[in-house]
Amino acid sequence: PRSDCIAAEQQCLSDSTCNATYRILENCALAKTRLFPLDHDSRVRCLNAELDLGNSSLLHCRCHRRMKRQEHCLRIFWTVHSSMTDGYFNLETSPYENPANEEHWKTDYNKLAALLSGKDCSQLAGDATNPCLKATHVCNLSKKCVRLRTDYASICTRGAGSEDTCDRRKCHRGLRNFFEKVPEDFTKRILFCPCQDELCGERRRKTIVPDCSFQYNTKPNCLWLLDSCLEDHICKSRLADFQQNCQPADMSPDGCSQHNHAACLQAYMGMIGTPMTPNYVSNSSVEISLWCTCESSGNQKEKCDQILGMFENNKCL
């Protein structure tokens, strides 16, 4: 059975043979993060160390999206599976436990209706045609939802409209906090509210305060965005999760290789608050994209187009 990686690491470190193998893998992972090119013998030693773990719980451990010490857990996972990142933009396995089944992940509208019952409905006046505004009002009924939403909004708007640039790293952390700690009944409604007009669409597009979390002054190359992501344990993990759960399949009736749109949407939400944060591209459609371009990609344009296409032209998503 899969254990969480923090428990698996503790178990491994108490065994002298496993401990020695794990230390080799730590050095392999460290060399990669410092971009030291490993010679042939070092690569073989790293691969052999990974194989030496055999069926240990460390090799099969996973992390939970909402667990404490998540970054530490993910660092352990990528230490043990460092050979998986040799392929460019080919993170084969998600470090996260399989998401809850689709039924569990669907929004419980009855629960939300109960929250609204008995409330002064005048506070919802005028939002009948703006589901995104209504979703915000529903969030305001939860102390945790309104507190964490206010937190990231204040961080991400600080410096806006002045010569100061916002603190994008803090903004991203605030967004991750919101989407990880607030129940999905609230976060899904805010992010995926259905719109019929541009006013509603504008509110939906601005959910993540794109001026700070999404847009730069000029669009960077998507390969640069990917490199920034792969240097960050959380972003790399969310990207692996996104690739696994949103992998498109042309021959599949639903366009999804995993046949689980709920898992794909959850993986998409996981990308928000990382260096590869996606967002809606306009007020009048549900098309989404990364804020990057594939111009001037040289002989890597095909790889660049693949990165952008995972978000722009993904039937599964």
PDB file of C-alpha atoms in Angstrom:
ATOM      1  CA  PRO A   1       0.000   0.000   0.000  1.00  0.00           C
ATOM      2  CA  ARG A   2       1.138   3.521  -0.733  1.00  0.00           C
ATOM      3  CA  SER A   3       2.243   5.564   2.247  1.00  0.00           C
ATOM      4  CA  ASP A   4       2.928   9.258   2.380  1.00  0.00           C
ATOM      5  CA  CYS A   5       6.533  10.072   1.512  1.00  0.00           C
ATOM      6  CA  ILE A   6       7.395  11.690   4.851  1.00  0.00           C
ATOM      7  CA  ALA A   7       6.535   8.483   6.741  1.00  0.00           C
ATOM      8  CA  ALA A   8       8.327   6.402   4.084  1.00  0.00           C
ATOM      9  CA  GLU A   9      11.466   8.546   4.406  1.00  0.00           C
ATOM     10  CA  GLN A  10      11.562   8.084   8.183  1.00  0.00           C
ATOM     11  CA  GLN A  11      11.222   4.332   7.740  1.00  0.00           C
ATOM     12  CA  CYS A  12      14.018   4.282   5.155  1.00  0.00           C
ATOM     13  CA  LEU A  13      16.432   6.363   7.244  1.00  0.00           C
ATOM     14  CA  SER A  14      16.129   3.872  10.117  1.00  0.00           C
ATOM     15  CA  ASP A  15      17.457   1.099   7.842  1.00  0.00           C
ATOM     16  CA  SER A  16      21.189   1.352   7.085  1.00  0.00           C
ATOM     17  CA  THR A  17      21.003  -0.131   3.550  1.00  0.00           C
ATOM     18  CA  CYS A  18      18.021   1.991   2.506  1.00  0.00           C
ATOM     19  CA  ASN A  19      19.612   5.048   4.148  1.00  0.00           C
ATOM     20  CA  ALA A  20      22.811   4.687   2.090  1.00  0.00           C
ATOM     21  CA  THR A  21      20.836   4.283  -1.150  1.00  0.00           C
ATOM     22  CA  TYR A  22      18.674   7.298  -0.337  1.00  0.00           C
ATOM     23  CA  ARG A  23      21.748   9.486   0.303  1.00  0.00           C
ATOM     24  CA  ILE A  24      23.036   8.636  -3.180  1.00  0.00           C
ATOM     25  CA  LEU A  25      19.684   9.716  -4.654  1.00  0.00           C
ATOM     26  CA  GLU A  26      19.780  12.956  -2.652  1.00  0.00           C
ATOM     27  CA  ASN A  27      23.135  13.805  -4.224  1.00  0.00           C
ATOM     28  CA  CYS A  28      21.745  12.954  -7.689  1.00  0.00           C
ATOM     29  CA  ALA A  29      18.764  15.249  -7.166  1.00  0.00           C
ATOM     30  CA  LEU A  30      20.992  18.014  -5.791  1.00  0.00           C
ATOM     31  CA  ALA A  31      23.234  17.846  -8.863  1.00  0.00           C
ATOM     32  CA  LYS A  32      20.174  18.255 -11.091  1.00  0.00           C
ATOM     33  CA  THR A  33      18.834  21.258  -9.212  1.00  0.00           C
ATOM     34  CA  ARG A  34      22.255  22.912  -9.526  1.00  0.00           C
ATOM     35  CA  LEU A  35      22.272  22.007 -13.221  1.00  0.00           C
ATOM     36  CA  PHE A  36      25.511  20.026 -12.946  1.00  0.00           C
ATOM     37  CA  PRO A  37      25.724  17.748 -15.983  1.00  0.00           C
ATOM     38  CA  LEU A  38      26.142  14.194 -14.662  1.00  0.00           C
ATOM     39  CA  ASP A  39      28.710  12.035 -16.425  1.00  0.00           C
ATOM     40  CA  HIS A  40      27.774   8.570 -17.650  1.00  0.00           C
ATOM     41  CA  ASP A  41      29.005   6.760 -14.519  1.00  0.00           C
ATOM     42  CA  SER A  42      27.081   9.140 -12.244  1.00  0.00           C
ATOM     43  CA  ARG A  43      23.877   8.666 -14.227  1.00  0.00           C
ATOM     44  CA  VAL A  44      24.242   4.893 -14.000  1.00  0.00           C
ATOM     45  CA  ARG A  45      24.893   5.130 -10.241  1.00  0.00           C
ATOM     46  CA  CYS A  46      21.769   7.263  -9.795  1.00  0.00           C
ATOM     47  CA  LEU A  47      19.608   4.902 -11.841  1.00  0.00           C
ATOM     48  CA  ASN A  48      20.935   1.863 -10.001  1.00  0.00           C
ATOM     49  CA  ALA A  49      20.202   3.514  -6.659  1.00  0.00           C
ATOM     50  CA  GLU A  50      16.613   4.081  -7.760  1.00  0.00           C
ATOM     51  CA  LEU A  51      16.341   0.441  -8.832  1.00  0.00           C
ATOM     52  CA  ASP A  52      17.906  -0.711  -5.537  1.00  0.00           C
ATOM     53  CA  LEU A  53      14.923   0.654  -3.665  1.00  0.00           C
ATOM     54  CA  GLY A  54      12.963  -2.173  -5.288  1.00  0.00           C
ATOM     55  CA  ASN A  55       9.554  -2.486  -3.700  1.00  0.00           C
ATOM     56  CA  SER A  56      10.272  -0.251  -0.730  1.00  0.00           C
ATOM     57  CA  SER A  57       7.505   2.042   0.486  1.00  0.00           C
ATOM     58  CA  LEU A  58       9.716   4.980  -0.493  1.00  0.00           C
ATOM     59  CA  LEU A  59       9.525   4.080  -4.171  1.00  0.00           C
ATOM     60  CA  HIS A  60       5.730   3.860  -4.097  1.00  0.00           C
ATOM     61  CA  CYS A  61       4.919   6.717  -1.731  1.00  0.00           C
ATOM     62  CA  ARG A  62       2.687   9.666  -2.674  1.00  0.00           C
ATOM     63  CA  CYS A  63       1.691  13.053  -1.267  1.00  0.00           C
ATOM     64  CA  HIS A  64      -1.688  14.638  -0.520  1.00  0.00           C
ATOM     65  CA  ARG A  65      -2.709  17.972  -1.997  1.00  0.00           C
ATOM     66  CA  ARG A  66      -3.792  19.449   1.307  1.00  0.00           C
ATOM     67  CA  MET A  67      -1.261  17.862   3.644  1.00  0.00           C
ATOM     68  CA  LYS A  68       0.992  19.740   6.026  1.00  0.00           C
ATOM     69  CA  ARG A  69       4.670  19.863   4.987  1.00  0.00           C
ATOM     70  CA  GLN A  70       3.613  19.296   1.380  1.00  0.00           C
ATOM     71  CA  GLU A  71       6.819  20.765  -0.072  1.00  0.00           C
ATOM     72  CA  HIS A  72       8.939  18.418   2.047  1.00  0.00           C
ATOM     73  CA  CYS A  73       6.870  15.438   0.898  1.00  0.00           C
ATOM     74  CA  LEU A  74       7.226  16.456  -2.762  1.00  0.00           C
ATOM     75  CA  ARG A  75      10.984  16.950  -2.391  1.00  0.00           C
ATOM     76  CA  ILE A  76      11.250  13.337  -1.177  1.00  0.00           C
ATOM     77  CA  PHE A  77       9.180  12.086  -4.125  1.00  0.00           C
ATOM     78  CA  TRP A  78      11.349  13.858  -6.709  1.00  0.00           C
ATOM     79  CA  THR A  79      14.521  12.721  -4.934  1.00  0.00           C
ATOM     80  CA  VAL A  80      13.456   9.114  -5.359  1.00  0.00           C
ATOM     81  CA  HIS A  81      12.159   9.635  -8.911  1.00  0.00           C
ATOM     82  CA  SER A  82      14.768  12.063 -10.225  1.00  0.00           C
ATOM     83  CA  SER A  83      15.318   9.979 -13.376  1.00  0.00           C
ATOM     84  CA  MET A  84      11.719  10.751 -14.428  1.00  0.00           C
ATOM     85  CA  THR A  85      12.610  14.359 -15.147  1.00  0.00           C
ATOM     86  CA  ASP A  86      15.235  13.514 -17.780  1.00  0.00           C
ATOM     87  CA  GLY A  87      12.625  13.870 -20.515  1.00  0.00           C
ATOM     88  CA  TYR A  88      11.822  17.446 -21.431  1.00  0.00           C
ATOM     89  CA  PHE A  89       8.236  18.209 -20.397  1.00  0.00           C
ATOM     90  CA  ASN A  90       7.632  14.521 -19.800  1.00  0.00           C
ATOM     91  CA  LEU A  91       6.717  14.075 -16.154  1.00  0.00           C
ATOM     92  CA  GLU A  92       5.138  10.659 -16.391  1.00  0.00           C
ATOM     93  CA  THR A  93       3.678  10.154 -12.931  1.00  0.00           C
ATOM     94  CA  SER A  94       1.854  12.485 -10.555  1.00  0.00           C
ATOM     95  CA  PRO A  95       3.320  12.595  -7.029  1.00  0.00           C
ATOM     96  CA  TYR A  96      -0.207  13.070  -5.678  1.00  0.00           C
ATOM     97  CA  GLU A  97      -2.646  10.405  -4.576  1.00  0.00           C
ATOM     98  CA  ASN A  98      -5.399   9.773  -7.095  1.00  0.00           C
ATOM     99  CA  PRO A  99      -8.046  12.474  -6.749  1.00  0.00           C
ATOM    100  CA  ALA A 100     -11.373  11.625  -5.206  1.00  0.00           C
ATOM    101  CA  ASN A 101     -13.822  10.024  -7.585  1.00  0.00           C
ATOM    102  CA  GLU A 102     -15.920  12.273  -9.754  1.00  0.00           C
ATOM    103  CA  GLU A 103     -19.149  11.997  -7.725  1.00  0.00           C
ATOM    104  CA  HIS A 104     -17.398  13.148  -4.558  1.00  0.00           C
ATOM    105  CA  TRP A 105     -15.850  16.105  -6.344  1.00  0.00           C
ATOM    106  CA  LYS A 106     -19.082  17.475  -7.811  1.00  0.00           C
ATOM    107  CA  THR A 107     -20.312  20.595  -6.070  1.00  0.00           C
ATOM    108  CA  ASP A 108     -22.886  19.878  -3.385  1.00  0.00           C
ATOM    109  CA  TYR A 109     -25.480  22.444  -4.399  1.00  0.00           C
ATOM    110  CA  ASN A 110     -27.892  21.305  -1.685  1.00  0.00           C
ATOM    111  CA  LYS A 111     -25.336  22.190   0.947  1.00  0.00           C
ATOM    112  CA  LEU A 112     -24.805  25.587  -0.635  1.00  0.00           C
ATOM    113  CA  ALA A 113     -28.555  26.178  -0.811  1.00  0.00           C
ATOM    114  CA  ALA A 114     -28.793  25.399   2.907  1.00  0.00           C
ATOM    115  CA  LEU A 115     -26.083  27.987   3.561  1.00  0.00           C
ATOM    116  CA  LEU A 116     -28.166  30.591   1.762  1.00  0.00           C
ATOM    117  CA  SER A 117     -31.488  29.712   3.399  1.00  0.00           C
ATOM    118  CA  GLY A 118     -32.546  32.076   6.130  1.00  0.00           C
ATOM    119  CA  LYS A 119     -30.138  34.748   4.907  1.00  0.00           C
ATOM    120  CA  ASP A 120     -31.272  38.184   3.859  1.00  0.00           C
ATOM    121  CA  CYS A 121     -31.670  37.636   0.134  1.00  0.00           C
ATOM    122  CA  SER A 122     -31.428  41.344  -0.553  1.00  0.00           C
ATOM    123  CA  GLN A 123     -27.647  40.940  -0.402  1.00  0.00           C
ATOM    124  CA  LEU A 124     -27.955  38.819  -3.537  1.00  0.00           C
ATOM    125  CA  ALA A 125     -30.134  41.318  -5.380  1.00  0.00           C
ATOM    126  CA  GLY A 126     -28.985  42.123  -8.879  1.00  0.00           C
ATOM    127  CA  ASP A 127     -26.711  39.092  -9.279  1.00  0.00           C
ATOM    128  CA  ALA A 128     -29.287  36.757 -10.819  1.00  0.00           C
ATOM    129  CA  THR A 129     -27.628  37.211 -14.214  1.00  0.00           C
ATOM    130  CA  ASN A 130     -24.097  37.191 -12.812  1.00  0.00           C
ATOM    131  CA  PRO A 131     -23.296  33.741 -11.372  1.00  0.00           C
ATOM    132  CA  CYS A 132     -19.727  34.887 -10.618  1.00  0.00           C
ATOM    133  CA  LEU A 133     -21.009  37.649  -8.356  1.00  0.00           C
ATOM    134  CA  LYS A 134     -23.324  35.173  -6.665  1.00  0.00           C
ATOM    135  CA  ALA A 135     -20.412  32.766  -6.163  1.00  0.00           C
ATOM    136  CA  THR A 136     -18.544  35.574  -4.377  1.00  0.00           C
ATOM    137  CA  HIS A 137     -21.543  36.169  -2.092  1.00  0.00           C
ATOM    138  CA  VAL A 138     -21.651  32.453  -1.277  1.00  0.00           C
ATOM    139  CA  CYS A 139     -17.934  32.603  -0.433  1.00  0.00           C
ATOM    140  CA  ASN A 140     -18.671  35.515   1.910  1.00  0.00           C
ATOM    141  CA  LEU A 141     -20.927  33.214   3.948  1.00  0.00           C
ATOM    142  CA  SER A 142     -17.889  31.142   4.921  1.00  0.00           C
ATOM    143  CA  LYS A 143     -15.402  32.763   7.314  1.00  0.00           C
ATOM    144  CA  LYS A 144     -12.515  30.735   5.930  1.00  0.00           C
ATOM    145  CA  CYS A 145     -13.430  31.428   2.288  1.00  0.00           C
ATOM    146  CA  VAL A 146     -13.805  35.189   2.719  1.00  0.00           C
ATOM    147  CA  ARG A 147     -10.668  35.464   4.894  1.00  0.00           C
ATOM    148  CA  LEU A 148      -8.355  33.603   2.492  1.00  0.00           C
ATOM    149  CA  ARG A 149      -9.899  35.297  -0.548  1.00  0.00           C
ATOM    150  CA  THR A 150      -9.340  38.706   1.040  1.00  0.00           C
ATOM    151  CA  ASP A 151      -5.776  37.668   1.925  1.00  0.00           C
ATOM    152  CA  TYR A 152      -4.691  36.843  -1.614  1.00  0.00           C
ATOM    153  CA  ALA A 153      -6.635  39.729  -3.136  1.00  0.00           C
ATOM    154  CA  SER A 154      -4.884  42.268  -0.901  1.00  0.00           C
ATOM    155  CA  ILE A 155      -1.441  40.743  -1.589  1.00  0.00           C
ATOM    156  CA  CYS A 156      -1.983  40.484  -5.352  1.00  0.00           C
ATOM    157  CA  THR A 157      -3.332  44.027  -5.740  1.00  0.00           C
ATOM    158  CA  ARG A 158      -0.598  45.670  -3.660  1.00  0.00           C
ATOM    159  CA  GLY A 159       1.457  47.880  -5.947  1.00  0.00           C
ATOM    160  CA  ALA A 160      -1.113  47.733  -8.751  1.00  0.00           C
ATOM    161  CA  GLY A 161      -1.595  51.030 -10.526  1.00  0.00           C
ATOM    162  CA  SER A 162       1.701  52.428  -9.282  1.00  0.00           C
ATOM    163  CA  GLU A 163       5.285  52.132 -10.417  1.00  0.00           C
ATOM    164  CA  ASP A 164       5.848  49.316  -7.921  1.00  0.00           C
ATOM    165  CA  THR A 165       5.364  45.815  -9.234  1.00  0.00           C
ATOM    166  CA  CYS A 166       3.429  43.354  -7.126  1.00  0.00           C
ATOM    167  CA  ASP A 167       5.160  40.568  -5.197  1.00  0.00           C
ATOM    168  CA  ARG A 168       4.256  37.723  -7.570  1.00  0.00           C
ATOM    169  CA  ARG A 169       5.741  35.021  -5.334  1.00  0.00           C
ATOM    170  CA  LYS A 170       3.605  36.082  -2.356  1.00  0.00           C
ATOM    171  CA  CYS A 171       0.577  36.466  -4.621  1.00  0.00           C
ATOM    172  CA  HIS A 172       1.042  32.909  -5.893  1.00  0.00           C
ATOM    173  CA  ARG A 173       1.419  31.584  -2.357  1.00  0.00           C
ATOM    174  CA  GLY A 174      -1.810  33.336  -1.338  1.00  0.00           C
ATOM    175  CA  LEU A 175      -3.651  31.832  -4.320  1.00  0.00           C
ATOM    176  CA  ARG A 176      -2.383  28.320  -3.521  1.00  0.00           C
ATOM    177  CA  ASN A 177      -3.456  28.825   0.082  1.00  0.00           C
ATOM    178  CA  PHE A 178      -6.953  29.742  -1.050  1.00  0.00           C
ATOM    179  CA  PHE A 179      -7.397  26.831  -3.459  1.00  0.00           C
ATOM    180  CA  GLU A 180      -5.858  24.280  -1.057  1.00  0.00           C
ATOM    181  CA  LYS A 181      -7.547  25.280   2.191  1.00  0.00           C
ATOM    182  CA  VAL A 182     -11.023  26.432   1.151  1.00  0.00           C
ATOM    183  CA  PRO A 183     -13.547  23.633   0.405  1.00  0.00           C
ATOM    184  CA  GLU A 184     -13.963  23.035  -3.321  1.00  0.00           C
ATOM    185  CA  ASP A 185     -17.700  23.780  -3.066  1.00  0.00           C
ATOM    186  CA  PHE A 186     -16.650  27.430  -2.859  1.00  0.00           C
ATOM    187  CA  THR A 187     -13.501  27.563  -4.999  1.00  0.00           C
ATOM    188  CA  LYS A 188     -15.063  25.735  -7.969  1.00  0.00           C
ATOM    189  CA  ARG A 189     -18.046  28.082  -8.044  1.00  0.00           C
ATOM    190  CA  ILE A 190     -15.777  31.141  -8.080  1.00  0.00           C
ATOM    191  CA  LEU A 191     -13.390  29.840 -10.739  1.00  0.00           C
ATOM    192  CA  PHE A 192     -15.816  28.017 -13.044  1.00  0.00           C
ATOM    193  CA  CYS A 193     -18.976  30.136 -12.734  1.00  0.00           C
ATOM    194  CA  PRO A 194     -20.979  29.981 -16.008  1.00  0.00           C
ATOM    195  CA  CYS A 195     -21.299  33.354 -17.747  1.00  0.00           C
ATOM    196  CA  GLN A 196     -23.651  34.652 -20.424  1.00  0.00           C
ATOM    197  CA  ASP A 197     -22.240  38.188 -20.707  1.00  0.00           C
ATOM    198  CA  GLU A 198     -18.917  40.018 -20.656  1.00  0.00           C
ATOM    199  CA  LEU A 199     -19.474  41.650 -17.267  1.00  0.00           C
ATOM    200  CA  CYS A 200     -19.687  38.235 -15.661  1.00  0.00           C
ATOM    201  CA  GLY A 201     -16.780  36.994 -17.804  1.00  0.00           C
ATOM    202  CA  GLU A 202     -14.620  39.893 -16.682  1.00  0.00           C
ATOM    203  CA  ARG A 203     -15.264  39.046 -13.033  1.00  0.00           C
ATOM    204  CA  ARG A 204     -14.380  35.393 -13.695  1.00  0.00           C
ATOM    205  CA  ARG A 205     -11.192  36.328 -15.569  1.00  0.00           C
ATOM    206  CA  LYS A 206     -10.123  38.568 -12.684  1.00  0.00           C
ATOM    207  CA  THR A 207     -10.696  35.878 -10.034  1.00  0.00           C
ATOM    208  CA  ILE A 208      -6.945  35.263  -9.748  1.00  0.00           C
ATOM    209  CA  VAL A 209      -5.964  38.973 -10.043  1.00  0.00           C
ATOM    210  CA  PRO A 210      -4.215  38.365 -13.390  1.00  0.00           C
ATOM    211  CA  ASP A 211      -2.298  41.672 -13.405  1.00  0.00           C
ATOM    212  CA  CYS A 212      -0.087  40.144 -10.732  1.00  0.00           C
ATOM    213  CA  SER A 213      -0.452  36.360 -10.806  1.00  0.00           C
ATOM    214  CA  PHE A 214      -0.690  35.812 -14.562  1.00  0.00           C
ATOM    215  CA  GLN A 215       0.615  38.660 -16.726  1.00  0.00           C
ATOM    216  CA  TYR A 216       4.109  40.067 -17.124  1.00  0.00           C
ATOM    217  CA  ASN A 217       4.792  43.321 -18.975  1.00  0.00           C
ATOM    218  CA  THR A 218       5.813  41.268 -21.984  1.00  0.00           C
ATOM    219  CA  LYS A 219       5.015  37.643 -22.723  1.00  0.00           C
ATOM    220  CA  PRO A 220       7.985  35.382 -21.899  1.00  0.00           C
ATOM    221  CA  ASN A 221       8.818  32.333 -23.973  1.00  0.00           C
ATOM    222  CA  CYS A 222       6.891  29.248 -22.824  1.00  0.00           C
ATOM    223  CA  LEU A 223      10.169  27.303 -22.530  1.00  0.00           C
ATOM    224  CA  TRP A 224      11.366  29.830 -19.959  1.00  0.00           C
ATOM    225  CA  LEU A 225       8.080  29.391 -18.089  1.00  0.00           C
ATOM    226  CA  LEU A 226       8.580  25.629 -18.095  1.00  0.00           C
ATOM    227  CA  ASP A 227      12.157  25.938 -16.791  1.00  0.00           C
ATOM    228  CA  SER A 228      10.907  28.139 -13.938  1.00  0.00           C
ATOM    229  CA  CYS A 229       8.306  25.491 -13.146  1.00  0.00           C
ATOM    230  CA  LEU A 230      10.698  22.539 -13.164  1.00  0.00           C
ATOM    231  CA  GLU A 231      12.947  24.317 -10.637  1.00  0.00           C
ATOM    232  CA  ASP A 232      10.061  24.466  -8.154  1.00  0.00           C
ATOM    233  CA  HIS A 233       8.921  21.257  -6.407  1.00  0.00           C
ATOM    234  CA  ILE A 234       5.300  22.360  -6.132  1.00  0.00           C
ATOM    235  CA  CYS A 235       5.001  23.605  -9.720  1.00  0.00           C
ATOM    236  CA  LYS A 236       6.739  20.519 -11.115  1.00  0.00           C
ATOM    237  CA  SER A 237       4.377  18.306  -9.111  1.00  0.00           C
ATOM    238  CA  ARG A 238       1.261  20.186 -10.195  1.00  0.00           C
ATOM    239  CA  LEU A 239       2.434  20.019 -13.822  1.00  0.00           C
ATOM    240  CA  ALA A 240       2.949  16.245 -13.539  1.00  0.00           C
ATOM    241  CA  ASP A 241      -0.530  15.956 -12.032  1.00  0.00           C
ATOM    242  CA  PHE A 242      -1.980  18.110 -14.820  1.00  0.00           C
ATOM    243  CA  GLN A 243      -0.240  16.068 -17.521  1.00  0.00           C
ATOM    244  CA  GLN A 244      -1.496  12.815 -16.034  1.00  0.00           C
ATOM    245  CA  ASN A 245      -5.118  13.870 -15.480  1.00  0.00           C
ATOM    246  CA  CYS A 246      -5.629  16.197 -18.464  1.00  0.00           C
ATOM    247  CA  GLN A 247      -3.854  14.082 -21.076  1.00  0.00           C
ATOM    248  CA  PRO A 248      -5.945  14.491 -24.247  1.00  0.00           C
ATOM    249  CA  ALA A 249      -6.896  11.453 -26.330  1.00  0.00           C
ATOM    250  CA  ASP A 250      -8.195  12.120 -29.851  1.00  0.00           C
ATOM    251  CA  MET A 251      -9.757   8.673 -30.193  1.00  0.00           C
ATOM    252  CA  SER A 252     -11.628   8.913 -26.896  1.00  0.00           C
ATOM    253  CA  PRO A 253     -15.294  10.079 -27.030  1.00  0.00           C
ATOM    254  CA  ASP A 254     -14.746  12.519 -24.139  1.00  0.00           C
ATOM    255  CA  GLY A 255     -11.302  13.648 -25.356  1.00  0.00           C
ATOM    256  CA  CYS A 256      -9.687  12.445 -22.109  1.00  0.00           C
ATOM    257  CA  SER A 257      -7.261   9.551 -21.708  1.00  0.00           C
ATOM    258  CA  GLN A 258      -8.220   9.189 -18.023  1.00  0.00           C
ATOM    259  CA  HIS A 259     -11.979   9.716 -18.683  1.00  0.00           C
ATOM    260  CA  ASN A 260     -12.231  11.849 -15.564  1.00  0.00           C
ATOM    261  CA  HIS A 261     -12.986  15.507 -16.197  1.00  0.00           C
ATOM    262  CA  ALA A 262     -13.346  16.228 -12.483  1.00  0.00           C
ATOM    263  CA  ALA A 263      -9.762  15.090 -11.883  1.00  0.00           C
ATOM    264  CA  CYS A 264      -8.618  17.251 -14.800  1.00  0.00           C
ATOM    265  CA  LEU A 265     -10.366  20.347 -13.421  1.00  0.00           C
ATOM    266  CA  GLN A 266      -8.841  19.691 -10.015  1.00  0.00           C
ATOM    267  CA  ALA A 267      -5.389  19.382 -11.612  1.00  0.00           C
ATOM    268  CA  TYR A 268      -6.020  22.625 -13.525  1.00  0.00           C
ATOM    269  CA  MET A 269      -6.877  24.403 -10.266  1.00  0.00           C
ATOM    270  CA  GLY A 270      -3.612  23.062  -8.862  1.00  0.00           C
ATOM    271  CA  MET A 271      -1.648  24.982 -11.509  1.00  0.00           C
ATOM    272  CA  ILE A 272      -2.989  28.325 -10.233  1.00  0.00           C
ATOM    273  CA  GLY A 273      -0.457  29.962  -7.958  1.00  0.00           C
ATOM    274  CA  THR A 274       2.569  28.395  -9.680  1.00  0.00           C
ATOM    275  CA  PRO A 275       5.006  29.935 -12.213  1.00  0.00           C
ATOM    276  CA  MET A 276       2.817  28.268 -14.878  1.00  0.00           C
ATOM    277  CA  THR A 277      -0.435  29.852 -13.712  1.00  0.00           C
ATOM    278  CA  PRO A 278      -3.117  29.663 -16.452  1.00  0.00           C
ATOM    279  CA  ASN A 279      -6.152  31.920 -16.848  1.00  0.00           C
ATOM    280  CA  TYR A 280      -9.083  32.819 -19.096  1.00  0.00           C
ATOM    281  CA  VAL A 281      -7.868  34.765 -22.128  1.00  0.00           C
ATOM    282  CA  SER A 282     -10.942  36.986 -22.572  1.00  0.00           C
ATOM    283  CA  ASN A 283     -14.244  38.062 -21.022  1.00  0.00           C
ATOM    284  CA  SER A 284     -16.354  36.446 -23.713  1.00  0.00           C
ATOM    285  CA  SER A 285     -15.206  32.804 -23.780  1.00  0.00           C
ATOM    286  CA  VAL A 286     -14.007  29.947 -21.573  1.00  0.00           C
ATOM    287  CA  GLU A 287     -10.751  29.578 -23.528  1.00  0.00           C
ATOM    288  CA  ILE A 288      -7.720  29.489 -21.269  1.00  0.00           C
ATOM    289  CA  SER A 289      -3.987  29.808 -21.850  1.00  0.00           C
ATOM    290  CA  LEU A 290      -0.610  30.392 -20.268  1.00  0.00           C
ATOM    291  CA  TRP A 291       0.844  33.897 -20.471  1.00  0.00           C
ATOM    292  CA  CYS A 292       3.676  33.030 -22.845  1.00  0.00           C
ATOM    293  CA  THR A 293       4.616  32.854 -26.502  1.00  0.00           C
ATOM    294  CA  CYS A 294       6.469  30.420 -28.749  1.00  0.00           C
ATOM    295  CA  GLU A 295       7.998  33.088 -30.962  1.00  0.00           C
ATOM    296  CA  SER A 296      11.810  32.922 -31.165  1.00  0.00           C
ATOM    297  CA  SER A 297      11.885  29.307 -29.928  1.00  0.00           C
ATOM    298  CA  GLY A 298      14.320  28.264 -32.654  1.00  0.00           C
ATOM    299  CA  ASN A 299      14.693  24.505 -33.050  1.00  0.00           C
ATOM    300  CA  GLN A 300      12.638  23.936 -29.883  1.00  0.00           C
ATOM    301  CA  LYS A 301       9.442  25.403 -31.304  1.00  0.00           C
ATOM    302  CA  GLU A 302       7.724  22.005 -31.431  1.00  0.00           C
ATOM    303  CA  LYS A 303       8.348  21.490 -27.702  1.00  0.00           C
ATOM    304  CA  CYS A 304       7.181  25.018 -27.002  1.00  0.00           C
ATOM    305  CA  ASP A 305       3.966  24.497 -28.992  1.00  0.00           C
ATOM    306  CA  GLN A 306       3.366  21.297 -27.029  1.00  0.00           C
ATOM    307  CA  ILE A 307       3.543  23.179 -23.729  1.00  0.00           C
ATOM    308  CA  LEU A 308       1.150  25.882 -24.893  1.00  0.00           C
ATOM    309  CA  GLY A 309      -1.145  23.324 -26.548  1.00  0.00           C
ATOM    310  CA  MET A 310      -1.637  21.433 -23.284  1.00  0.00           C
ATOM    311  CA  PHE A 311      -3.637  24.461 -22.143  1.00  0.00           C
ATOM    312  CA  GLU A 312      -4.929  26.136 -25.314  1.00  0.00           C
ATOM    313  CA  ASN A 313      -6.071  23.207 -27.441  1.00  0.00           C
ATOM    314  CA  ASN A 314      -6.695  20.516 -24.861  1.00  0.00           C
ATOM    315  CA  LYS A 315     -10.051  18.788 -25.541  1.00  0.00           C
ATOM    316  CA  CYS A 316      -9.871  17.032 -22.195  1.00  0.00           C
ATOM    317  CA  LEU A 317      -9.554  20.330 -20.325  1.00  0.00           C
TER     318      LEU A 317
END
